[in-house]
Short mmCIF file of C-alpha atoms (C1' of nucleotides) in Angstrom, two decimals:
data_model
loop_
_atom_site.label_atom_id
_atom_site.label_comp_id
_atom_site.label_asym_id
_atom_site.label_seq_id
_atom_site.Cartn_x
_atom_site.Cartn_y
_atom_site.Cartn_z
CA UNK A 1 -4.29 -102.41 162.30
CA UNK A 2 -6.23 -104.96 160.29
CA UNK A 3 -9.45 -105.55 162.81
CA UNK A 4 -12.11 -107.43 161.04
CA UNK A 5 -11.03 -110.22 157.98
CA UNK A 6 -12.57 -110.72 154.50
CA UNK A 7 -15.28 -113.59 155.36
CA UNK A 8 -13.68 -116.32 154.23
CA UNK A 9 -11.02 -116.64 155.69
CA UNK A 10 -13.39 -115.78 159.00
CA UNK A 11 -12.70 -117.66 162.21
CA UNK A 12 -15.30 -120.34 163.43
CA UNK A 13 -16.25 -122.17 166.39
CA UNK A 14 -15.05 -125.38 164.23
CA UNK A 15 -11.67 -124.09 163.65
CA UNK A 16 -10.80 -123.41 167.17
CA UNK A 17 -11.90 -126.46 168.25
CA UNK A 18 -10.17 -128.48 165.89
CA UNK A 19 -6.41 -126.50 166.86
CA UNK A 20 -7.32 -126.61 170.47
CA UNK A 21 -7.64 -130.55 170.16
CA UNK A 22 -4.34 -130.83 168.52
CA UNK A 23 -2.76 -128.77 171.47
CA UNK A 24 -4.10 -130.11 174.35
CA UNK A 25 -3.27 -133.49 173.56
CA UNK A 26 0.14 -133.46 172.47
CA UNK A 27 0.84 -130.22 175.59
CA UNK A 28 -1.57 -130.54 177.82
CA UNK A 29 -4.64 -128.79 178.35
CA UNK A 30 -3.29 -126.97 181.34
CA UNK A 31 0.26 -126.10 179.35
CA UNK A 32 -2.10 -124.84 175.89
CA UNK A 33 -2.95 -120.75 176.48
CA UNK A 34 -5.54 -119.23 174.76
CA UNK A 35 -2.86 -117.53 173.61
CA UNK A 36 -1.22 -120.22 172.28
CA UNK A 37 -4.49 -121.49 170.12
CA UNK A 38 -4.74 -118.33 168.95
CA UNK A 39 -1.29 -118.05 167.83
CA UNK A 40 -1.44 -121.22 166.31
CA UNK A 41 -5.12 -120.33 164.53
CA UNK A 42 -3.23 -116.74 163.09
CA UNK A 43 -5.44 -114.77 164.77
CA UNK A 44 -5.25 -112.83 168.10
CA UNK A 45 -6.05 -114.32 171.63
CA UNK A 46 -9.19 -112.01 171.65
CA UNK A 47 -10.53 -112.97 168.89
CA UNK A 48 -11.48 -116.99 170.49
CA UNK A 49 -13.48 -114.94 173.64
CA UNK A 50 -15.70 -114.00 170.94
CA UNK A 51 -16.71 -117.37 170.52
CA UNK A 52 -16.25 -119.50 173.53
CA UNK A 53 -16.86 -117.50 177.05
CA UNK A 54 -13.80 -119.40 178.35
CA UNK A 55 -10.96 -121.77 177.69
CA UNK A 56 -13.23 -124.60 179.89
CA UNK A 57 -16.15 -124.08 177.70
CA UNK A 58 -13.90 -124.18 174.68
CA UNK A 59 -12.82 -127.73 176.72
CA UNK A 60 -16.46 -128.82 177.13
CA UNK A 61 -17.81 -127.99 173.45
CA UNK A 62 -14.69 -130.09 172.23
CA UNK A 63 -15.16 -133.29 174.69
CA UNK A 64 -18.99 -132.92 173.55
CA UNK A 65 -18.26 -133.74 169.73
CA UNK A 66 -16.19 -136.21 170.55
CA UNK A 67 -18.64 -138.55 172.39
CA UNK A 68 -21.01 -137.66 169.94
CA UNK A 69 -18.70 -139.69 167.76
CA UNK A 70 -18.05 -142.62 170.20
CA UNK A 71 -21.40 -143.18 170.24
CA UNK A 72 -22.36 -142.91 166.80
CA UNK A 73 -19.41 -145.11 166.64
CA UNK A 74 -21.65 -147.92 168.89
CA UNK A 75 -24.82 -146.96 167.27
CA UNK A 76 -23.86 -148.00 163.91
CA UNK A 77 -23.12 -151.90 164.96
CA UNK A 78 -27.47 -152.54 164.81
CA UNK A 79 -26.84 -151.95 161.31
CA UNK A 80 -24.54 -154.60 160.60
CA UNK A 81 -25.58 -157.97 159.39
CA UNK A 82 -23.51 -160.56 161.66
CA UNK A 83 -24.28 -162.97 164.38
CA UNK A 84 -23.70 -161.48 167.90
CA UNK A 85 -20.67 -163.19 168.70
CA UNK A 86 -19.30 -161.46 166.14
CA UNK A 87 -20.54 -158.34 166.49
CA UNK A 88 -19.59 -158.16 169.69
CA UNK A 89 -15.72 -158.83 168.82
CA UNK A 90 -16.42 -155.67 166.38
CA UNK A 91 -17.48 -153.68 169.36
CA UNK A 92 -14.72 -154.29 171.50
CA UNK A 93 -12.49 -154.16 167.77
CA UNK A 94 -14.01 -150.93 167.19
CA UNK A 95 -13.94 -149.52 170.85
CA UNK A 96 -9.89 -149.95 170.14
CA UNK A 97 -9.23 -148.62 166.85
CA UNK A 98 -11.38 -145.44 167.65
CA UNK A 99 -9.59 -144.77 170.28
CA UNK A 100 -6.43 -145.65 168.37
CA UNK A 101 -7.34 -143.65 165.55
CA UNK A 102 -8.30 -140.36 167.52
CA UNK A 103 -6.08 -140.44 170.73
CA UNK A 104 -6.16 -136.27 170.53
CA UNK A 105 -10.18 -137.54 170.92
CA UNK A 106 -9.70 -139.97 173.62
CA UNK A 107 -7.08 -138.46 175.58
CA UNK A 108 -9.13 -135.87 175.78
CA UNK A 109 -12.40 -137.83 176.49
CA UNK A 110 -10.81 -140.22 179.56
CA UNK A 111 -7.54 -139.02 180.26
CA UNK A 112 -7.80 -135.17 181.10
CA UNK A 113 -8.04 -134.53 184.88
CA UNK A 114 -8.30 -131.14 185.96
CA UNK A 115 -10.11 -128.96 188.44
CA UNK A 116 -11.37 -126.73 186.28
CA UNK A 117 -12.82 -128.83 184.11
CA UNK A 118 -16.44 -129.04 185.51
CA UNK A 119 -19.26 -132.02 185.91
CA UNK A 120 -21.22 -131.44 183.22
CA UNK A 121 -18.09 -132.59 181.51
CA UNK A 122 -17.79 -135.39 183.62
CA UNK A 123 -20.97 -136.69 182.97
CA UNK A 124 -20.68 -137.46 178.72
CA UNK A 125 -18.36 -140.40 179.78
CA UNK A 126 -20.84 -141.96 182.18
CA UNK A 127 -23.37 -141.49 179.39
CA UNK A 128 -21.17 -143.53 176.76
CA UNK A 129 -19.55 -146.02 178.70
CA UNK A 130 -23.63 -147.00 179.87
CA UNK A 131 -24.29 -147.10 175.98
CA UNK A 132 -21.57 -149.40 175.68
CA UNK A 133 -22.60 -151.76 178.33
CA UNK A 134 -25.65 -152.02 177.73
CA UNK A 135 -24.91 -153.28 173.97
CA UNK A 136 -22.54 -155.74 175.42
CA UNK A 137 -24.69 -157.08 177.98
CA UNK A 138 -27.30 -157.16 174.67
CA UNK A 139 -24.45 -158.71 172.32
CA UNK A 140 -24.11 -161.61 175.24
CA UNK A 141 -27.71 -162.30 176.18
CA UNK A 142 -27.28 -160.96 179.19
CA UNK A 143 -25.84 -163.82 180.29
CA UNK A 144 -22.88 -161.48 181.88
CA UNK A 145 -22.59 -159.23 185.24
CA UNK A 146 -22.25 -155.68 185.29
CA UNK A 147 -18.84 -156.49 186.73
CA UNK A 148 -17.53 -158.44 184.06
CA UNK A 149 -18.59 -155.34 181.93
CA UNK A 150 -17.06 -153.19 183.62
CA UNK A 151 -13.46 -155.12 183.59
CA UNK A 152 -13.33 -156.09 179.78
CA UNK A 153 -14.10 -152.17 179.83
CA UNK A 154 -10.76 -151.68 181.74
CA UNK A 155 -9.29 -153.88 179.41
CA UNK A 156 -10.04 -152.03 176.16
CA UNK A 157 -9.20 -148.66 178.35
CA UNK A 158 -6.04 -149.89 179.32
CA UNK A 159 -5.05 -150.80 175.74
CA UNK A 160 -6.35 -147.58 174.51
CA UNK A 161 -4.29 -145.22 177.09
CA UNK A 162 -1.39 -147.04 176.63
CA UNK A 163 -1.16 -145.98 173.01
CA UNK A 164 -2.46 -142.75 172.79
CA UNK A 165 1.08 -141.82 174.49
CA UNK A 166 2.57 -143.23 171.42
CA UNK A 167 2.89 -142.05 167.68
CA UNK A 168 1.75 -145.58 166.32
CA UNK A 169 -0.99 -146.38 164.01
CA UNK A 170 -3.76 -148.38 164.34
CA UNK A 171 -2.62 -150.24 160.85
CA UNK A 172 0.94 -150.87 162.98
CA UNK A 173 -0.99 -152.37 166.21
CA UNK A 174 -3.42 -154.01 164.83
CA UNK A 175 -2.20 -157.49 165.31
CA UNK A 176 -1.97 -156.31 168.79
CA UNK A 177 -5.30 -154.93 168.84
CA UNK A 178 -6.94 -158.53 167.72
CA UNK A 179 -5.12 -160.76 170.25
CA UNK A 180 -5.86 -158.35 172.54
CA UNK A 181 -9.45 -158.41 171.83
CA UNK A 182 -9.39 -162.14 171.18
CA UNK A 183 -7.78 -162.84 174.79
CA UNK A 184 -10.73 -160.75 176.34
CA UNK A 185 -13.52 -162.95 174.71
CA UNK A 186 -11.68 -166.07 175.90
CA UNK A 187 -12.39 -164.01 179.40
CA UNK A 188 -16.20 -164.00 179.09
CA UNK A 189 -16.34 -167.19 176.74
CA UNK A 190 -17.33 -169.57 179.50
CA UNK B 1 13.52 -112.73 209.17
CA UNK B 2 14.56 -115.84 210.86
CA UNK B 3 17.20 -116.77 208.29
CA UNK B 4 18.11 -120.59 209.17
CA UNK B 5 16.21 -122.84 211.39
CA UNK B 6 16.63 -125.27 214.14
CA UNK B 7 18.87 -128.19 212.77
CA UNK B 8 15.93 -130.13 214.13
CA UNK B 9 13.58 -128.98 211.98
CA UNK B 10 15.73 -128.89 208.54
CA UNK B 11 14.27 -129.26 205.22
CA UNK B 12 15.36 -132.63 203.69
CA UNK B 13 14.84 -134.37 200.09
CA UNK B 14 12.79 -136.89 201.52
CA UNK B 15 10.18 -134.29 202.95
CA UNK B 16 9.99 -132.52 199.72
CA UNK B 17 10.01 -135.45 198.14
CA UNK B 18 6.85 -136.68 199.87
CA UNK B 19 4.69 -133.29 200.05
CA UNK B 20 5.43 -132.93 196.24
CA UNK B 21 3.94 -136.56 195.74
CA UNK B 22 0.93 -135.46 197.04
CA UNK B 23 0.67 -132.20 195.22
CA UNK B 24 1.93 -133.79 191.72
CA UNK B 25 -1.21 -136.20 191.72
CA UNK B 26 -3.83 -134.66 193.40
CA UNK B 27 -3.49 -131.46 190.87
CA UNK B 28 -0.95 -132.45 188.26
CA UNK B 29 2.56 -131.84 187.49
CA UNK B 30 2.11 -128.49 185.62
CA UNK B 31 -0.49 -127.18 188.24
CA UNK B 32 1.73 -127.41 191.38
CA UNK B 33 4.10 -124.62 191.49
CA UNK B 34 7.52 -124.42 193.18
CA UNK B 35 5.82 -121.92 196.03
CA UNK B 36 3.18 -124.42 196.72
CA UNK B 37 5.35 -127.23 197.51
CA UNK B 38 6.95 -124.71 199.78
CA UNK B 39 3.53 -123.24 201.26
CA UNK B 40 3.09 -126.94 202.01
CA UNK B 41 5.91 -127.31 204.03
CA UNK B 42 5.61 -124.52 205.68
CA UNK B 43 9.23 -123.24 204.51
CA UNK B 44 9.97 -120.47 201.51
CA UNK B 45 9.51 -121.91 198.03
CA UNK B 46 14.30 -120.72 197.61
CA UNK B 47 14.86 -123.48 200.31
CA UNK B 48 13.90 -125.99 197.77
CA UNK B 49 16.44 -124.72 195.24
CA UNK B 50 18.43 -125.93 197.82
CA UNK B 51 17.96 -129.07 197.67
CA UNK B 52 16.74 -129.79 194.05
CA UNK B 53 18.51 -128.40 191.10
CA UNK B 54 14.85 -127.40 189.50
CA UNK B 55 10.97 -128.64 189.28
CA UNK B 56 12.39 -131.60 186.88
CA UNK B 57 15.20 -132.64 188.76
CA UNK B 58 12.49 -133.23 191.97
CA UNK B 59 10.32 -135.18 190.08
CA UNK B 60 12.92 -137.29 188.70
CA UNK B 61 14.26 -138.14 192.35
CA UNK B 62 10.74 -139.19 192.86
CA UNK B 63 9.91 -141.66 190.22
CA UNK B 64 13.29 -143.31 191.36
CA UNK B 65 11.94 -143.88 194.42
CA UNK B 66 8.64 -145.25 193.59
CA UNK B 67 10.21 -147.64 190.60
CA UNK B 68 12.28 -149.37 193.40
CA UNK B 69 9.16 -149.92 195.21
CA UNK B 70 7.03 -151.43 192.66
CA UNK B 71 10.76 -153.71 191.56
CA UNK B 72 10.86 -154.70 194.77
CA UNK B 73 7.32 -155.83 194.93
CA UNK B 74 7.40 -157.89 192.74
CA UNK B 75 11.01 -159.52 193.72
CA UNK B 76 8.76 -160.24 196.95
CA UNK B 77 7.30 -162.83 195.18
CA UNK B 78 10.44 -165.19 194.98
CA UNK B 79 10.03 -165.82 198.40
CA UNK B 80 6.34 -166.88 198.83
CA UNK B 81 6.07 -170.41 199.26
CA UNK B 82 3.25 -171.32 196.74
CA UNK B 83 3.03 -172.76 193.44
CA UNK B 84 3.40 -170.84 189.98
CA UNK B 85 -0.07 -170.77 189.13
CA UNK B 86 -0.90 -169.22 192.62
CA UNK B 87 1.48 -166.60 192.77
CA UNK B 88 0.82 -165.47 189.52
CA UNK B 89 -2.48 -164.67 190.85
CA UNK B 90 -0.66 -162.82 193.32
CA UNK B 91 1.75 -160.85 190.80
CA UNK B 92 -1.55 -160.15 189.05
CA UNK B 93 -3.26 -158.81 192.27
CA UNK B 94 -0.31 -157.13 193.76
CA UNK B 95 0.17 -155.09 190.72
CA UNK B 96 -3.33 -153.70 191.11
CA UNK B 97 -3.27 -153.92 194.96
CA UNK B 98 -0.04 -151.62 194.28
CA UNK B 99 -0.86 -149.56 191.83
CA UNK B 100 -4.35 -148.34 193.90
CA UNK B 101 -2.45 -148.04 197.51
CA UNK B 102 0.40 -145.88 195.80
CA UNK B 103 -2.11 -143.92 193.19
CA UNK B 104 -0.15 -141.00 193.76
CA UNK B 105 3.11 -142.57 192.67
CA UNK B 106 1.29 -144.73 189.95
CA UNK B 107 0.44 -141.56 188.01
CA UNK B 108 3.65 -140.48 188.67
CA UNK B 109 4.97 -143.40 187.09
CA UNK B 110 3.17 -144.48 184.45
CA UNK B 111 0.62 -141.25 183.49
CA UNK B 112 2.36 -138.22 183.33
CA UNK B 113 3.04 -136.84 180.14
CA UNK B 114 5.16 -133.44 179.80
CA UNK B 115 7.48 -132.09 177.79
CA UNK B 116 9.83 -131.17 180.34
CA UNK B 117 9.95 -134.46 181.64
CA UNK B 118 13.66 -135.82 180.44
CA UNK B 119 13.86 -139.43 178.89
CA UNK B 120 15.56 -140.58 181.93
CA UNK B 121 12.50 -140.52 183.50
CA UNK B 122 10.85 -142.82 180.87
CA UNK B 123 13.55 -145.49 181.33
CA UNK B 124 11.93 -146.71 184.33
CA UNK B 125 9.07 -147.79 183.64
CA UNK B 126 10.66 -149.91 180.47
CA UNK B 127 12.75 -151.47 182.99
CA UNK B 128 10.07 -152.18 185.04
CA UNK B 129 7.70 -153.29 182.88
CA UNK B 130 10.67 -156.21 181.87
CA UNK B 131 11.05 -157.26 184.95
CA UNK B 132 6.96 -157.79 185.06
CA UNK B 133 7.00 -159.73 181.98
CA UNK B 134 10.25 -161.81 182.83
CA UNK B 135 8.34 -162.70 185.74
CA UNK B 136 5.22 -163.51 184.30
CA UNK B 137 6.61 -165.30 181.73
CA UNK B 138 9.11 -167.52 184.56
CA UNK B 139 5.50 -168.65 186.12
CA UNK B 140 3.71 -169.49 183.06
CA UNK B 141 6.85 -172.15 182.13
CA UNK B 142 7.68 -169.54 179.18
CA UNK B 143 4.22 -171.05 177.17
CA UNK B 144 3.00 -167.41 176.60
CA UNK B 145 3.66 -165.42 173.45
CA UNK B 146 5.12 -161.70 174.71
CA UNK B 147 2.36 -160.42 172.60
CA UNK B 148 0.17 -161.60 175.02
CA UNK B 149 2.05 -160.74 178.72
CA UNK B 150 2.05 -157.46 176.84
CA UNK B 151 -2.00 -157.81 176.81
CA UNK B 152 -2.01 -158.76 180.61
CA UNK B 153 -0.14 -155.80 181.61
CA UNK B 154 -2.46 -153.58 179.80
CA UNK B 155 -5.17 -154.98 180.90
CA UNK B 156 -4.05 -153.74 184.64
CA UNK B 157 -3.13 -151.23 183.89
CA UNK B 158 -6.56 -150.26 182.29
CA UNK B 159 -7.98 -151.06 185.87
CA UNK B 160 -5.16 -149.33 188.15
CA UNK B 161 -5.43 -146.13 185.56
CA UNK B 162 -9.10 -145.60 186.11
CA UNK B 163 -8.95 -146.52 189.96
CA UNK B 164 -6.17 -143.41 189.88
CA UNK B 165 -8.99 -140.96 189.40
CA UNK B 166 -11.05 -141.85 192.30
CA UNK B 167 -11.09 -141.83 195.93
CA UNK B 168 -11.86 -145.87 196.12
CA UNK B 169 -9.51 -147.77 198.70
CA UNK B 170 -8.35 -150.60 197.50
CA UNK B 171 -10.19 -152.73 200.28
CA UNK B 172 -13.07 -150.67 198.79
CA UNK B 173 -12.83 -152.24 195.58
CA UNK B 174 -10.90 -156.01 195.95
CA UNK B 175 -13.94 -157.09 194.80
CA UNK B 176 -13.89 -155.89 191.32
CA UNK B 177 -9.68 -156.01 191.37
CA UNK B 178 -10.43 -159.85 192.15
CA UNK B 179 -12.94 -160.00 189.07
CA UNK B 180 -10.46 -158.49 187.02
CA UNK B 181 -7.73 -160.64 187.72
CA UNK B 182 -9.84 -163.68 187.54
CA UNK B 183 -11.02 -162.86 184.16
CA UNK B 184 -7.37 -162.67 182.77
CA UNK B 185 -5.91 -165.46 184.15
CA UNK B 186 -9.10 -167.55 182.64
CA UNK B 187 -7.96 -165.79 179.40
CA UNK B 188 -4.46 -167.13 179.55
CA UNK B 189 -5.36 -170.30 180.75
CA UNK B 190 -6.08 -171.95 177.46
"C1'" DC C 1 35.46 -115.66 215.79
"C1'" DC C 2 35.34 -117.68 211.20
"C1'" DC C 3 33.36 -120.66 208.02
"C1'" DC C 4 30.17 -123.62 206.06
"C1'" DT C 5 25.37 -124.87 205.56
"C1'" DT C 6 20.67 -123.80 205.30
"C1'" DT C 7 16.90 -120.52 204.67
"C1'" DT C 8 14.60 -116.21 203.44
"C1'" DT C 9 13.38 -112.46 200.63
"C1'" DA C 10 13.36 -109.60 196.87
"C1'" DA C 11 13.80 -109.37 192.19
"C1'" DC C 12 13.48 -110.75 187.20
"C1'" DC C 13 11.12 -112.06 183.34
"C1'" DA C 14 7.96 -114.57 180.93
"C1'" DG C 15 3.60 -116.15 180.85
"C1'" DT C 16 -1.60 -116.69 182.34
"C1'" DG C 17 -7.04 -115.99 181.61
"C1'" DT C 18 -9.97 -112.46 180.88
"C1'" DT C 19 -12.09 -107.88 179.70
"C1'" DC C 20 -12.92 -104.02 176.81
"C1'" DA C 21 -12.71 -99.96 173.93
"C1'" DA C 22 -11.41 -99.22 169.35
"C1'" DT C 23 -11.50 -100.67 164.63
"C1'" DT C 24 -13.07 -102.52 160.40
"C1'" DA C 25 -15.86 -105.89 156.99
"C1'" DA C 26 -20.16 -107.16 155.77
"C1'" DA C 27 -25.15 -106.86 155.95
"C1'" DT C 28 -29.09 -104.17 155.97
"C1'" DA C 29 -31.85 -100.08 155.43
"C1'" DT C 30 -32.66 -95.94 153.14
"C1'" DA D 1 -25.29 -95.65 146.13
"C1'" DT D 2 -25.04 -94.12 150.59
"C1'" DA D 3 -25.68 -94.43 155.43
"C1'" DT D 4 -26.40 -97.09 159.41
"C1'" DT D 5 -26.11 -101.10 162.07
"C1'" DT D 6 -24.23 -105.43 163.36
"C1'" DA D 7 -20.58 -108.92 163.62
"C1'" DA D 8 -15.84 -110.07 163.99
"C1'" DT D 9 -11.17 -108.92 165.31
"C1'" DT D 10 -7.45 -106.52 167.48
"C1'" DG D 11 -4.30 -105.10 171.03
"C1'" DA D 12 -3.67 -102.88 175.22
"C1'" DA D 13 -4.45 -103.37 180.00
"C1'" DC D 14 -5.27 -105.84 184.51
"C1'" DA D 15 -4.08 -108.56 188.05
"C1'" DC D 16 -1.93 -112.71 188.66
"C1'" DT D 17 1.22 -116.90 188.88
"C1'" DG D 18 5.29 -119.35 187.21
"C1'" DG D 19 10.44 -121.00 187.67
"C1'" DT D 20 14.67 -119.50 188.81
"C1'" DT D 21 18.61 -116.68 190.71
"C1'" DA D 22 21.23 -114.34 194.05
"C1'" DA D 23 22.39 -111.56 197.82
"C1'" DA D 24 21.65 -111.22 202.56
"C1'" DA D 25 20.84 -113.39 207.10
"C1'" DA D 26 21.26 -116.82 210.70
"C1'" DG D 27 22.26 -121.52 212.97
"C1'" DG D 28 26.08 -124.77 214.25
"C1'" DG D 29 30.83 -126.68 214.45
"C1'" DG D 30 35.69 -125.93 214.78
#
DNA sequence: CCCCTTTTTAACCAGTGTTCAATTAAATAT
DNA sequence: ATATTTAATTGAACACTGGTTAAAAAGGGG
């Protein structure tokens, strides 16, 4: 019957997204239908095709925002007033807790892996994880290889996936989260 | 037409077993169907039903399978002839060398995440995580906290998970696997 | 020849992404 | 205030794919 809705209670681009992220994290993006999102929105399935061509550009819009956020995240360590050393344990703190904090964000960011999903998606990682280098190679002088940046990476990512499969909060890990952090500074700490 | 074959070319658990492994990881649990294991094997996607009681039921038989591996990897160890502080090295680098050799049954093992997966399937990986930290623990003399074996094994598995996505052999990238494990042994090594 | 084991094939039912004409609320023009 | 246009939403339809079941068919052993 009822085909257009009063305008505010009118669907957005915002909404979606937000649903969607909830759904593919704790299903799957593969076992969320647009159907599904809809469902969960209150609104028909034809209704999201009005504002995202397709479920992977729904996919790509949402993995966008959230590396926007990641590297705000990074960006907002220059405006801090701390030595390096110690900014640098926030960074790797920080890298942790975000990911801790929004594992609907990071699941999605690093841990989907699906055909469909295409490169320009692929690419935003690439783009943060070079941000974060480069900062830690800045936060140590550039005293370290790209290889030893690349493995406390693996460190914080291995940390990260781990507990996005879990319902835990960052407040409950976070004595976890600082001897992790602390054991990979003893790593690059001569 | 042909109903049954040649008893010398029956279908058996281990070959569905083993062209599922490949499927499961290259496209994901949810995205290999039933019928495509079949196509695969060349036989009708009923003749499975045959053999495994549903999807879940073959991908429980799997993980089995590839937990006894990785247990018995690491019982391997008991009877090397080096001292502790070497073959921890080698637990270290055989979990990794492991993990990126068997990527398909890593993922299997440790990364998928499904609803219809039943919590016998998450046992596993609990046991065999303890019998990684037991071990770990037996070569450091028992001087490290659990806390931090708990940080070691995430900090592999940070680098196996990533390496899971890629093509990389692991000859391809010892180099970096070597890094890695140097780096955490220098962080548990006061 | 009968029986058990293995395999095929059709069938069922529920679900998929996507498109599109029809419908209605709001915005704009008259 | 009324009429027209535009924007947002629905729901049916299309053409598939999914897991699973079950009856029918065929190989092999006794």
């Amino acid at each position: 019957m009822a085909a257009r809705r009063a305008v505010e209670q009118e669907l957005t681009r915002q909404m979606i997204i937000d649903v969607a992220h909830e759904l593919f994290v704790e299903e799957g993006y593969q076992n969320v239908s647009m159907r599904k999102i809809a469902r969960s929105l209150g609104y028909s399935h034809g209704a999201i095709y009005y504002h995202f061509k397709n479920k992977a550009d729904l996919l790509t819009a949402m993995v966008d925002q959230d590396f926007a956020m990641i590297n705000n995240e990074i960006d907002k360590l220059d405006h801090l007033n701390m030595k390096n050393e110690e900014k640098l344990r926030q960074l790797l703190l920080g890298y942790i807790q975000f990911g801790v904090n929004h594992k609907h964000h990071y699941e999605v960011m690093f841990m989907i892996r699906d055909k469909e999903v295409n490169s320009h998606t692929m690419e935003s990682p690439n783009k943060s994880y070079y941000r974060f280098s480069k900062k830690v190679a800045e936060l140590t002088n550039n005293q370290l290889p790209v290889t030893v940046i690349w493995s406390v990476f693996l460190m914080l990512h291995g940390f990260v996936a781990q507990y996005c499969r879990t319902d835990q909060s960052y407040e409950n890990i976070r004595g976890l989260a600082e001897t992790h952090v602390h054991l990979i500074l003893r790593a690059i700490n001569n």
